Short mmCIF file of C-alpha atoms and ligand atoms in Angstrom, two decimals:
data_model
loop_
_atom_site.label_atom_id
_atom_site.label_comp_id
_atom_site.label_asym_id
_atom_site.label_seq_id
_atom_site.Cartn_x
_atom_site.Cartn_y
_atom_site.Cartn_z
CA UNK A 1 11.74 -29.18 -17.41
CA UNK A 2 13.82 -31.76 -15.38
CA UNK A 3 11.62 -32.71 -12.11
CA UNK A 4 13.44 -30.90 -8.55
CA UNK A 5 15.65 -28.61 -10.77
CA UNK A 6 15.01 -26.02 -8.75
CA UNK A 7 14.72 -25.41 -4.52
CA UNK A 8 12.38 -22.89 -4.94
CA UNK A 9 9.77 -21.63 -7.44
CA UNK A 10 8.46 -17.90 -6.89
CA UNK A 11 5.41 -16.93 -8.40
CA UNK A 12 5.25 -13.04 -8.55
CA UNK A 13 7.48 -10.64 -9.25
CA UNK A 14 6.68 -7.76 -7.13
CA UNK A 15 8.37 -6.45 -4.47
CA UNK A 16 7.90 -9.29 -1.91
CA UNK A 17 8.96 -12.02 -5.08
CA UNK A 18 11.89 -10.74 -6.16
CA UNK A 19 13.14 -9.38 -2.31
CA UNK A 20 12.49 -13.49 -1.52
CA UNK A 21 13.98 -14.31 -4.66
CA UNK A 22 17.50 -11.83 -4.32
CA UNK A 23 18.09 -13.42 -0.46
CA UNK A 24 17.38 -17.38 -1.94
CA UNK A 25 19.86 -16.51 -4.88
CA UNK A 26 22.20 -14.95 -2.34
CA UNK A 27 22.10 -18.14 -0.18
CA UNK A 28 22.78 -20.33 -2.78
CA UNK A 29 19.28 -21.69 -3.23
CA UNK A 30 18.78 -22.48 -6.64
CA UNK A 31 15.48 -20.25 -7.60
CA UNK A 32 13.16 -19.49 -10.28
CA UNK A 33 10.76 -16.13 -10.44
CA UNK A 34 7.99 -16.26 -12.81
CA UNK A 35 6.13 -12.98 -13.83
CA UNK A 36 2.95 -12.94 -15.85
CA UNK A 37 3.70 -9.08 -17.32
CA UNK A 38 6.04 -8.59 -19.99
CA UNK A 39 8.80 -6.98 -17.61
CA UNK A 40 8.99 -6.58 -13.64
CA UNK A 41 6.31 -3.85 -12.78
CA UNK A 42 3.72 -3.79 -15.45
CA UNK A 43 1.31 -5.08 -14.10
CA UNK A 44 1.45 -3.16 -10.27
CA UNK A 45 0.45 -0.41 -8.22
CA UNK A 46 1.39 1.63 -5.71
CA UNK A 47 0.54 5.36 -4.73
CA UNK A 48 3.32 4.90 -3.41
CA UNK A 49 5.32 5.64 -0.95
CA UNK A 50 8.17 3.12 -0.58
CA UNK A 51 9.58 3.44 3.42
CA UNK A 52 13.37 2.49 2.79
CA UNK A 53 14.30 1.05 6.09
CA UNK A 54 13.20 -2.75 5.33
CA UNK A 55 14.91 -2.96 1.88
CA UNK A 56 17.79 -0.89 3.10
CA UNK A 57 18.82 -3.69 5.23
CA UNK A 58 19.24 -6.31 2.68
CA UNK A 59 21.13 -3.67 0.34
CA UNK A 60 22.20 -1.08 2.18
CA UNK A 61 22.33 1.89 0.56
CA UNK A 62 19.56 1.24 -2.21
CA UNK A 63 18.17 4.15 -2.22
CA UNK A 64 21.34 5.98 -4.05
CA UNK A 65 21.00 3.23 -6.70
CA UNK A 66 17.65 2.62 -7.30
CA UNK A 67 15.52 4.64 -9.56
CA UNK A 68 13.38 6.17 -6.65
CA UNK A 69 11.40 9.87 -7.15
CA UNK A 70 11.35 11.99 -4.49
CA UNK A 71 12.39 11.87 -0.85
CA UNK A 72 9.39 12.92 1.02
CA UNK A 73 9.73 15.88 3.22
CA UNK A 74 6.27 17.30 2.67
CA UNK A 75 3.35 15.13 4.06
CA UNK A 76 -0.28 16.54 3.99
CA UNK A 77 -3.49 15.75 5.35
CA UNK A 78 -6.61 16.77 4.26
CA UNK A 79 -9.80 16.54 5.42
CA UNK A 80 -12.47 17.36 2.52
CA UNK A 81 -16.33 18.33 2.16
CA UNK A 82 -17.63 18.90 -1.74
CA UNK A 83 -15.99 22.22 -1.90
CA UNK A 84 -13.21 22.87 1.24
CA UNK A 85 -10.40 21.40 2.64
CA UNK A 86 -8.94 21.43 6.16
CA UNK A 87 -5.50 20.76 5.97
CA UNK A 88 -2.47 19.59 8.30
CA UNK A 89 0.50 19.93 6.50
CA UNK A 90 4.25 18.60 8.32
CA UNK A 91 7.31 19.92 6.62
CA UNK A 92 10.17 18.11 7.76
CA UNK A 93 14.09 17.91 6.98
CA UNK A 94 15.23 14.83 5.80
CA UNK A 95 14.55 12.38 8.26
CA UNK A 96 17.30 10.59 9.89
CA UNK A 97 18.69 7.61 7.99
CA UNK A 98 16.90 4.32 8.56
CA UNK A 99 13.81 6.61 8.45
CA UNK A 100 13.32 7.77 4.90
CA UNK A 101 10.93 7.17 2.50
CA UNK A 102 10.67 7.88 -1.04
CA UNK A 103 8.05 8.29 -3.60
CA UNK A 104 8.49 5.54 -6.47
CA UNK A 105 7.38 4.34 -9.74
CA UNK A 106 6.68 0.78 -9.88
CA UNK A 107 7.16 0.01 -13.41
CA UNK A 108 10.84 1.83 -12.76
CA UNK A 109 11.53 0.47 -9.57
CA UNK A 110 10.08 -3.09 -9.93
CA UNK A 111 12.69 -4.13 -13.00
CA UNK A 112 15.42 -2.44 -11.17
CA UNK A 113 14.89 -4.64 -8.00
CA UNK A 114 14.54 -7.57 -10.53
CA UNK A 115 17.71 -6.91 -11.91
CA UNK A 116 19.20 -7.20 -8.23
CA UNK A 117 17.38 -10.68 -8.01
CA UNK A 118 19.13 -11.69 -11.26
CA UNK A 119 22.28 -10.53 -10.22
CA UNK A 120 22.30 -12.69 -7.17
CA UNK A 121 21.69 -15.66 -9.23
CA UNK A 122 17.95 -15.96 -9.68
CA UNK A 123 16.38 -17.04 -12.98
CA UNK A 124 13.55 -14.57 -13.64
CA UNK A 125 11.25 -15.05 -16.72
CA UNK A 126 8.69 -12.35 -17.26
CA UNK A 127 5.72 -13.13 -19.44
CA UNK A 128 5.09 -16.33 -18.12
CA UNK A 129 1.07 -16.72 -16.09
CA UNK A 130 1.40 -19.57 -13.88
CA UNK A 131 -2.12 -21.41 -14.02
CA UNK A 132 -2.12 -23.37 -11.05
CA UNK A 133 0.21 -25.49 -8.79
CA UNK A 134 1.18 -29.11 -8.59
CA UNK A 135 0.71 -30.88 -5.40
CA UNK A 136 1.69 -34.58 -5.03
CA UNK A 137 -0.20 -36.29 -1.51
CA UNK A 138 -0.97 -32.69 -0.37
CA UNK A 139 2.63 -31.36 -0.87
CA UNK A 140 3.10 -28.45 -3.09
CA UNK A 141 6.04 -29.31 -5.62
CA UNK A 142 5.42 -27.02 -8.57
CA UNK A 143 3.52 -25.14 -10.63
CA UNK A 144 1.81 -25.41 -14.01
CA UNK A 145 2.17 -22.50 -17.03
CA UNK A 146 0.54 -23.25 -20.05
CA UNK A 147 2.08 -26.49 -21.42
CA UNK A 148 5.13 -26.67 -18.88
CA UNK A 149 5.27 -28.03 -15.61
CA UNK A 150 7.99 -27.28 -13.48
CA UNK A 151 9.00 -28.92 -10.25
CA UNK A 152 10.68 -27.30 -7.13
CA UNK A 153 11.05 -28.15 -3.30
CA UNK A 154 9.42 -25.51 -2.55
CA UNK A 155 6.86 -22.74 -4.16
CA UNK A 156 6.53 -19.31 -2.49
CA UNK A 157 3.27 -17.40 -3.57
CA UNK A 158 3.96 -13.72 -3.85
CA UNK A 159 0.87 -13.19 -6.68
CA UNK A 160 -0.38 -10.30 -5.03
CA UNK A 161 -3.90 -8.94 -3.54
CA UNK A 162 -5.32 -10.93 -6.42
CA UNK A 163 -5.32 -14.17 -4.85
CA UNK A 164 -6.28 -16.31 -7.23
CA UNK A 165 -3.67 -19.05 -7.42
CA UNK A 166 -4.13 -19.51 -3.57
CA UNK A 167 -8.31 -19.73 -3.64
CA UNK A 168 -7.98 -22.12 -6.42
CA UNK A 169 -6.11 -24.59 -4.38
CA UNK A 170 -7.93 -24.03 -0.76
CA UNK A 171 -4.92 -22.52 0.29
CA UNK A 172 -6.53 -18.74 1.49
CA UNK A 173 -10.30 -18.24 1.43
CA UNK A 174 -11.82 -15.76 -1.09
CA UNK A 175 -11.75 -12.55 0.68
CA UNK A 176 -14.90 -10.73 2.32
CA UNK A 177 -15.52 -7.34 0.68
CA UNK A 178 -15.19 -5.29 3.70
CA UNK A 179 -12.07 -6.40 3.93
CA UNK A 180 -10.84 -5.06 0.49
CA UNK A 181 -10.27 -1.96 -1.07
CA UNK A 182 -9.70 -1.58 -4.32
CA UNK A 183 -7.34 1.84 -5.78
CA UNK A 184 -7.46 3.80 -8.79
CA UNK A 185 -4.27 5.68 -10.41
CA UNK A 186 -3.20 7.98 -12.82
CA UNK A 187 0.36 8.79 -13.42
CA UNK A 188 0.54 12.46 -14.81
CA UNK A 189 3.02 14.37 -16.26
CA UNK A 190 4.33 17.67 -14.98
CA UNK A 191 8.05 19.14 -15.64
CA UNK A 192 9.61 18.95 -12.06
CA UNK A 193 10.04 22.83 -12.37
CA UNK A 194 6.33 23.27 -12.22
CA UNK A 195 6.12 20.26 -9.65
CA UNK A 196 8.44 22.33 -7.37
CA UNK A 197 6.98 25.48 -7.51
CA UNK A 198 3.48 24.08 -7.04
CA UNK A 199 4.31 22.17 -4.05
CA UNK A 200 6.78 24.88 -2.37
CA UNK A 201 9.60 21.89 -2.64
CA UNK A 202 13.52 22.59 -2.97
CA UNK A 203 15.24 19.93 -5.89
CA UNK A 204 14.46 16.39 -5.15
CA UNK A 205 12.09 17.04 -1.88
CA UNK A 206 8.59 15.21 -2.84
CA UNK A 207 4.94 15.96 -0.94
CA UNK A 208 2.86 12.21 0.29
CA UNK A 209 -0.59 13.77 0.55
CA UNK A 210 -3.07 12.17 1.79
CA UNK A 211 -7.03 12.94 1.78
CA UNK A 212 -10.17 11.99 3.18
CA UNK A 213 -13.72 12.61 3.16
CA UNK A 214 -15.24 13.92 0.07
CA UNK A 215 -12.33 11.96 -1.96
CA UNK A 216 -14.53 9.14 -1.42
CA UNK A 217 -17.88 10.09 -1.65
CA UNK A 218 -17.91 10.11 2.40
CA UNK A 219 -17.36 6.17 2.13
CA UNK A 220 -14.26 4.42 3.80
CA UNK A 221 -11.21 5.58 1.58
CA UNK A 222 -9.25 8.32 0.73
CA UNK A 223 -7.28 9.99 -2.26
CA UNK A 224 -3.67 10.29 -2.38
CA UNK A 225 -1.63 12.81 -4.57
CA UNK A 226 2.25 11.84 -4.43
CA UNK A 227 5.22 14.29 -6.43
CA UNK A 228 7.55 11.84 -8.66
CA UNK A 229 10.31 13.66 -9.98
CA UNK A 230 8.23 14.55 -13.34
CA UNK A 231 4.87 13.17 -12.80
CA UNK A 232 2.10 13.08 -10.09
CA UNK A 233 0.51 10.13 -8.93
CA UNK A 234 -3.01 10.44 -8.35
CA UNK A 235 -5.80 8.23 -7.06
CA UNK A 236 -8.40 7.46 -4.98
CA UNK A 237 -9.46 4.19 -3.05
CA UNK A 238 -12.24 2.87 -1.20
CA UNK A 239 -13.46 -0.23 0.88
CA UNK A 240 -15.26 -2.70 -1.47
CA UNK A 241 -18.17 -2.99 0.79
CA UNK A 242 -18.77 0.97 1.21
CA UNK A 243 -18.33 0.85 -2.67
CA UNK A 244 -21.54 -0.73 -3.03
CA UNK A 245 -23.10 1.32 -1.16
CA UNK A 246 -21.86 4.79 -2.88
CA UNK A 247 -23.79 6.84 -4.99
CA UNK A 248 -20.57 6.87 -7.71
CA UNK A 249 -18.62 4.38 -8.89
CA UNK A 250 -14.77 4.39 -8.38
CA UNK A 251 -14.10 6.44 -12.03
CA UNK A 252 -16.60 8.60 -10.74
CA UNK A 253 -14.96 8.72 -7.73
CA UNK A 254 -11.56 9.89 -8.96
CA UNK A 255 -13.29 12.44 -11.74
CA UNK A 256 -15.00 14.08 -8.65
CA UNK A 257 -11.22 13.99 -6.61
CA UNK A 258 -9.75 15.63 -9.70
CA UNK A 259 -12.01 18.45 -10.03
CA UNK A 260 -12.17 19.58 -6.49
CA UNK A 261 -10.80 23.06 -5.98
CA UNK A 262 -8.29 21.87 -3.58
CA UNK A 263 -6.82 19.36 -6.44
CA UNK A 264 -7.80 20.77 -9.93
CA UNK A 265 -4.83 23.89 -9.29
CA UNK A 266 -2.32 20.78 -8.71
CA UNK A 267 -2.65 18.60 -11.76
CA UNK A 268 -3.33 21.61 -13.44
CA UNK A 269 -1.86 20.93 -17.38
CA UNK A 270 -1.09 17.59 -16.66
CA UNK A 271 -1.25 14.99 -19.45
CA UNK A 272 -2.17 11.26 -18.63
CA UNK A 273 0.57 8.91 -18.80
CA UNK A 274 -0.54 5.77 -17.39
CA UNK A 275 -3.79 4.54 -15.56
CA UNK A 276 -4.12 1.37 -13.36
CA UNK A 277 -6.59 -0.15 -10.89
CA UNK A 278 -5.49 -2.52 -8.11
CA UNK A 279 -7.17 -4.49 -5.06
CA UNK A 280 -5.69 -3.87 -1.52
CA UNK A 281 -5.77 -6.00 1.39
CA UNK A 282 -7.12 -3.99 4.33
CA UNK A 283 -8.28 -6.87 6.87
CA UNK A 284 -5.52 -6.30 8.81
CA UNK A 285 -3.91 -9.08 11.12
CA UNK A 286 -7.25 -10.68 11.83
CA UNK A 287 -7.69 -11.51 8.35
CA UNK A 288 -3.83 -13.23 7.48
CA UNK A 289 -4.35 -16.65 5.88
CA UNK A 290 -2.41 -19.85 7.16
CA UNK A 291 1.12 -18.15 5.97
CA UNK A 292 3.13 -22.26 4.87
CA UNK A 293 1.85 -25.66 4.70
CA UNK A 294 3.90 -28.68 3.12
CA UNK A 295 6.14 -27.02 0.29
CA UNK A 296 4.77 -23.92 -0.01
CA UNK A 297 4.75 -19.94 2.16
CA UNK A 298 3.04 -17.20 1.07
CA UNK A 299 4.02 -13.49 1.54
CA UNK A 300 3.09 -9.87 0.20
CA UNK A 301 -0.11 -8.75 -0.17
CA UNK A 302 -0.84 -12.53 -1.37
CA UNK A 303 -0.86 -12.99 2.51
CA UNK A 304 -2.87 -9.51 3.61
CA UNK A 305 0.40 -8.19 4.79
CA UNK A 306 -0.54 -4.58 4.04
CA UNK A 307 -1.76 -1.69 6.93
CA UNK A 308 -3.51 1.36 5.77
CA UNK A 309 -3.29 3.59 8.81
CA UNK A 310 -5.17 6.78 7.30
CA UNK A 311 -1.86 8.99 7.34
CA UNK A 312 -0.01 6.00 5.56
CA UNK A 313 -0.43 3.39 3.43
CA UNK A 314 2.02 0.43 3.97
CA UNK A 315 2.63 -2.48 1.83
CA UNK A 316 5.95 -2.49 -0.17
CA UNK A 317 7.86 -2.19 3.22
CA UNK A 318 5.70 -5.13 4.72
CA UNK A 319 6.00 -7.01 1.63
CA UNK A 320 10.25 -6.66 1.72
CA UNK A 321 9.87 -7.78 5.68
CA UNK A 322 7.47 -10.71 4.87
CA UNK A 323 10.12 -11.51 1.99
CA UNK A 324 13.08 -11.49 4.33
CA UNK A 325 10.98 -13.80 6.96
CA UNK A 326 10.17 -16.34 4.26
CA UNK A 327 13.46 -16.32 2.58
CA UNK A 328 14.88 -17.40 6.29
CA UNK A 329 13.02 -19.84 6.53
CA UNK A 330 13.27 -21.35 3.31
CA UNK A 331 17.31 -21.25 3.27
CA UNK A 332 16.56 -23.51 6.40
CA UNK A 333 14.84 -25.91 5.09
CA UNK A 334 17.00 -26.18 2.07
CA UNK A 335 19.55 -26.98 4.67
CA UNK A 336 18.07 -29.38 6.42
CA UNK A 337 16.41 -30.71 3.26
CA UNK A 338 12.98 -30.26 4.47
CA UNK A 339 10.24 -28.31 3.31
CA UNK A 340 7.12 -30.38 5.45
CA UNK A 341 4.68 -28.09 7.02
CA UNK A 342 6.60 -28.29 9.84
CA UNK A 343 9.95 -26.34 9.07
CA UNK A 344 8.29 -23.94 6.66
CA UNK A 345 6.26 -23.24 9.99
CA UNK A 346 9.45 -21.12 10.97
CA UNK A 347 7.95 -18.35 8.62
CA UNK A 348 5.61 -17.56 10.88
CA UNK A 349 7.70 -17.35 14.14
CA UNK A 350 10.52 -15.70 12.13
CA UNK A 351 7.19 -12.92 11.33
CA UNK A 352 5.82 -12.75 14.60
CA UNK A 353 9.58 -12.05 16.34
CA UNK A 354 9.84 -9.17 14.12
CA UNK A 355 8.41 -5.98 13.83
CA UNK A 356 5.81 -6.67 10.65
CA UNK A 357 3.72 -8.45 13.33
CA UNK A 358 3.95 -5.14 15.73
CA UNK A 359 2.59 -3.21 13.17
CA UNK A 360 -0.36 -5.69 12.05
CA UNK A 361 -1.20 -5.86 16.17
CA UNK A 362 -0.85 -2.12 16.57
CA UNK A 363 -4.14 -1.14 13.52
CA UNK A 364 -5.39 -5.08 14.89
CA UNK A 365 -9.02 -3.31 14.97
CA UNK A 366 -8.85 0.15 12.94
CA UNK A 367 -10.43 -1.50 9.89
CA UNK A 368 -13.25 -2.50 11.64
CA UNK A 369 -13.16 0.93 13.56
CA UNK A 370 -13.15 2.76 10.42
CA UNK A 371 -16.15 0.55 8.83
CA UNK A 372 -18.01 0.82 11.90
CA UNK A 373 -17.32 4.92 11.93
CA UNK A 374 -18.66 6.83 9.01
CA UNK A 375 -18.78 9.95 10.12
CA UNK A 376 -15.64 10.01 9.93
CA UNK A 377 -15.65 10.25 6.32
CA UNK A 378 -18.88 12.08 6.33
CA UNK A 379 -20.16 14.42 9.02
CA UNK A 380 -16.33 15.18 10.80
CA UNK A 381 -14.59 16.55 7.66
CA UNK A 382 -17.79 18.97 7.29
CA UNK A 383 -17.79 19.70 11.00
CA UNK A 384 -14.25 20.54 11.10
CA UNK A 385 -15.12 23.29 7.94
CA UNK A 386 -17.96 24.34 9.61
CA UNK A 387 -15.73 25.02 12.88
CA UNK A 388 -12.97 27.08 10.45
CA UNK A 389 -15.43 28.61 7.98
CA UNK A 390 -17.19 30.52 10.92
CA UNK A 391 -13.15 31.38 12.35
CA UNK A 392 -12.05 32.80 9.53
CA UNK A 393 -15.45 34.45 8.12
CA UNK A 394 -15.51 38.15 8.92
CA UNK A 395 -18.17 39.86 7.47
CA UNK A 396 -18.85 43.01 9.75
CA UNK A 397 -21.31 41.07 12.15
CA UNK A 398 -19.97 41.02 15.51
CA UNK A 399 -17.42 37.69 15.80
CA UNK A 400 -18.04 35.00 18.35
CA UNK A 401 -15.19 33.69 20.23
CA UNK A 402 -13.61 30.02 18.88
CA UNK A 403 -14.93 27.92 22.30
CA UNK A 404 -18.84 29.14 21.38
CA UNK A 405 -18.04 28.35 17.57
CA UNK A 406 -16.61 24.53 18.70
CA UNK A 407 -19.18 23.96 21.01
CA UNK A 408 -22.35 25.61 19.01
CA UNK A 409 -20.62 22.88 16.16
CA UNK A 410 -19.78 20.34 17.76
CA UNK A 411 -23.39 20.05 19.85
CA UNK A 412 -24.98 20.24 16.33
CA UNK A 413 -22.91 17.51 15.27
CA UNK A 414 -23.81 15.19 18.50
CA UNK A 415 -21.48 15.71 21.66
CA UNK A 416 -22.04 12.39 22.66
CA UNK A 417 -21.35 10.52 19.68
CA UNK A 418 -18.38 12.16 19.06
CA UNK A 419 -16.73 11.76 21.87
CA UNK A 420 -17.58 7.93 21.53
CA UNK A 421 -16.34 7.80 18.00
CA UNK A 422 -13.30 9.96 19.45
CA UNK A 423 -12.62 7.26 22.00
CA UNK A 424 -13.07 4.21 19.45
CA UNK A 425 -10.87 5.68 17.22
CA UNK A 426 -8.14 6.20 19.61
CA UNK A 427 -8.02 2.64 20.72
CA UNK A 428 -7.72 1.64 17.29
CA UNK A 429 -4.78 3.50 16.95
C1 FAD B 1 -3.74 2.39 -5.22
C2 FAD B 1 -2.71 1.78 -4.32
C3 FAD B 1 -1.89 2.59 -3.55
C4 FAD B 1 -0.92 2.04 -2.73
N1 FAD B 1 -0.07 2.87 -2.06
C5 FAD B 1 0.97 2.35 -1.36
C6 FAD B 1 1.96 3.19 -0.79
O1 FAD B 1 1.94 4.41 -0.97
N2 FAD B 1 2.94 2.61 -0.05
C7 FAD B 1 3.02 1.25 0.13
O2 FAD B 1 3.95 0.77 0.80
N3 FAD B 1 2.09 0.44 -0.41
C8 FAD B 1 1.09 0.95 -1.17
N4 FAD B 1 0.18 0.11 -1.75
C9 FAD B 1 0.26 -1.34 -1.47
C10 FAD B 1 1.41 -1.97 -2.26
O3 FAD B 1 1.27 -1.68 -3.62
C11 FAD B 1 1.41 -3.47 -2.05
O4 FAD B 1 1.35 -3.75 -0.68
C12 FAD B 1 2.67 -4.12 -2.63
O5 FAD B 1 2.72 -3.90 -4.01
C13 FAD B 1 2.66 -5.61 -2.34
O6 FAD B 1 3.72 -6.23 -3.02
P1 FAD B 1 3.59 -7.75 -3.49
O7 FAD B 1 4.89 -8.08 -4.13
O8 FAD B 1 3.07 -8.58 -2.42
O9 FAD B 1 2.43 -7.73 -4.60
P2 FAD B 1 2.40 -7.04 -6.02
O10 FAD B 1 3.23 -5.83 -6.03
O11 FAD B 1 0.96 -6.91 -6.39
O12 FAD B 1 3.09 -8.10 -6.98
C14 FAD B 1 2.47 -9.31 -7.34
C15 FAD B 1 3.08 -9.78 -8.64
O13 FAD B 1 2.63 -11.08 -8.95
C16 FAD B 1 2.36 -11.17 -10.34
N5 FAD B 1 1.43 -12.31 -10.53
C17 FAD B 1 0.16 -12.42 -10.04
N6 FAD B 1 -0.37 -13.60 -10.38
C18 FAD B 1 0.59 -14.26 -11.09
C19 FAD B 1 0.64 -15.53 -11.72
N7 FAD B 1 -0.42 -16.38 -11.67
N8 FAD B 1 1.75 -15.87 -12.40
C20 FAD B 1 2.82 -15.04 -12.46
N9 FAD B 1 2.84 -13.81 -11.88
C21 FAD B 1 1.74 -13.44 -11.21
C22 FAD B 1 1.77 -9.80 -10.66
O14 FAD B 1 1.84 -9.49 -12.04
C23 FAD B 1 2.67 -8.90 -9.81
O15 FAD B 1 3.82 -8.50 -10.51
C24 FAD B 1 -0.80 0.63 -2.60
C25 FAD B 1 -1.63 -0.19 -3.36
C26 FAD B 1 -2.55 0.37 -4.23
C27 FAD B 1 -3.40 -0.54 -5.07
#
């Protein structure tokens, strides 16, 4: 291909890639998306819960277009030991616009929000792996697929948690472990009827439930059930470095999830329609890579732009924020006609003005917290079943009131370290 035909190249067509790729296209930057799957969304994961209120501003109204699941209205918490769950379970009306979230599919959403990209002007070729990228005296000026080379002012690297492109040219460092998780899914089927009546949801409501605890073996993680319109999404995920030091692997991991008696009555003649595994970034703002350099920003998970909070796991709204910040400052640059280090710098600052960074500073230490806090996983979920089992057991012996129960519980469990655990987990909130 001709050298400079195109400002920008984007390598990834997720959610950040083609977000960055619609707003370039929209601007009147001349851009190219590459894909290595055969169409937008084959080759990602998600639980997922997509928040609308970062997409929604760059076109309004999506969320009565796009092929989205269900609206949630139904969130659920549960804390589990091998054979009980303690529950908190939220049922709210439909939140306030600007405040919505839905539950999606990604290989139905993904080619939709491609489509968008194309519409705006973007060339987007799926099926095409880019190998590596071509730098010219340390500038980044295109990338290399197979036999073709194609130049660009500017490449933006949305590959994904998978940050292989990046490592291979020094541009991020191979990830530590600990600060990794890697997620499981199955996509099952379910008529919505059944789905409704299951989950106590009118038409169109959806349940994001969340658990902890046994899901992973008592290691740092969690296992999410989400209601599509006719399928469940299912998984479990877990920190890389607690992985290795599980008794089960992650398969194991998610057989165990299925069959406990809190989950087996929900996916309960369900037929497998799709299974996936996927890394996720969970360093957290302490682990974000140089974000430009000459010719080149990276965004999406690509950058460790993702937060898992415990009650939420947030990625696709980051990645459409981290999109929008690189897209602004590319446009610049194409302006000015200059991509050096220097004005692709403006990425950053456009980030840290906005509210992506607010979130990344607000969980700054709860992945350490959460490594550094197994019990949490462990010896609270049991101690909070413990604590209900002996409420709600009434077998003719003469009851003891609730405070005697907590305290005769929670002194077994260690006052002291609890209330230090309680304290730095709080802060890391
Ligand atoms: C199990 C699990 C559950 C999750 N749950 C949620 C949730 O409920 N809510 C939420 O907001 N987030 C969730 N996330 C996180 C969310 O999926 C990510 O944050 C989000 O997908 C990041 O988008 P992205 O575009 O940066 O990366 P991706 O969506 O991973 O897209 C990267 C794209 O780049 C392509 N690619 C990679 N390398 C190349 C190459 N060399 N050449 C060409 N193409 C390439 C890939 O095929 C892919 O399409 C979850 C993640 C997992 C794994």
């Amino acid at each position: 291909m001709d050298e400079d035909k195109f400002d920008v190249i984007v390598v990834g067509g997720g959610i950040a890639g083609c977000t960055c790729a619609l707003l370039l296209a929209r601007a009147g930057v001349k851009v190219l998306l590459l894909e290595r799957a055969s169409h937008a969304g084959g080759k990602n994961v998600s639980g997922g819960r997509l928040y609308t209120y970062s997409l929604d501003e760059i076109i309004p109204g999506f969320a009565n277009q796009a092929p989205l699941e269900r609206q949630i209205t139904h969130e659920k918490f549960s804390l589990l030991t091998a054979d009980s769950a303690v529950t908190l379970d939220y049922h709210h009306p439909i939140f306030s616009e600007g405040s919505t979230s839905y539950s999606v599919l990604r290989s139905r959403f993904d080619p939709w929000l491609m489509a968008q990209a194309e519409a705006a002007g973007a060339q987007c070729l799926t099926g095409v792996q880019v190998d590596s990228l071509i730098e010219k005296q340390g500038v980044i000026c295109g990338v290399k697929a197979g036999d073709d080379e194609i130049y660009a002012r500017a490449v933006v690297l949305s590959e994904g948690a998978n940050t292989l492109l990046a490592e291979r040219h020094n541009l991020v460092s191979k990830p530590q472990p600990k600060t990794m998780a890697v997620g499981v899914k199955e996509v099952l089927t379910l008529d919505s009827d059944v789905i409704e009546e299951r989950f106590a949801l009118e038409e169109n409501e959806g349940t994001a439930w969340l658990f902890a605890g046994n899901a992973s073996a008592g290691k740092v993680g969690g296992g999410f059930v989400y209601t599509n319109r006719d399928t469940l999404s299912l998984g479990v995920v877990c920190n890389l470095s607690a992985l290795s030091d599980a008794n089960q692997n992650l398969a194991a991991m998610l057989e165990n999830f299925k069959q406990h008696p809190a989950v087996r009555p929900l996916i309960r003649k369900t037929e497998l329609l799709e299974y996936s595994a996927h890394l996720i970034p969970e360093g957290g703002i302490n682990c974000v890579p140089p974000l430009s350099g000459a010719g080149y920003v990276i965004i999406g998970d690509a950058a460790g732009l993702c937060v898992n909070a415990g009650h939420t796991v947030r990625g696709m709204d980051l990645a459409v924020l981290s999109a929008k910040a690189a897209a602004q400052a590319l446009i610049d640059a194409s302006q000015t006609n200059s991509f050096t280090a220097q004005s692709l710098a403006h990425y950053r600052a456009h980030l840290e003005s906005g509210s992506l960074w607010s979130v990344l500073q607000q969980y700054r230490s709860l992945p350490e917290t959460l490594l550094q806090t197994p019990a949490l996983f462990e010896r609270y979920p049991q101690l909070a079943a413990d604590i209900l089992q002996q409420l709600y057991r009434v077998n003719g012996t003469s009851a003891k009131p609730l405070r005697k129960i907590i305290w005769n519980n929670v002194r077994r469990a260690g006052l002291f370290k609890l209330i230090k655990d309680g304290i730095r987990g709080a802060r890391s909130l």
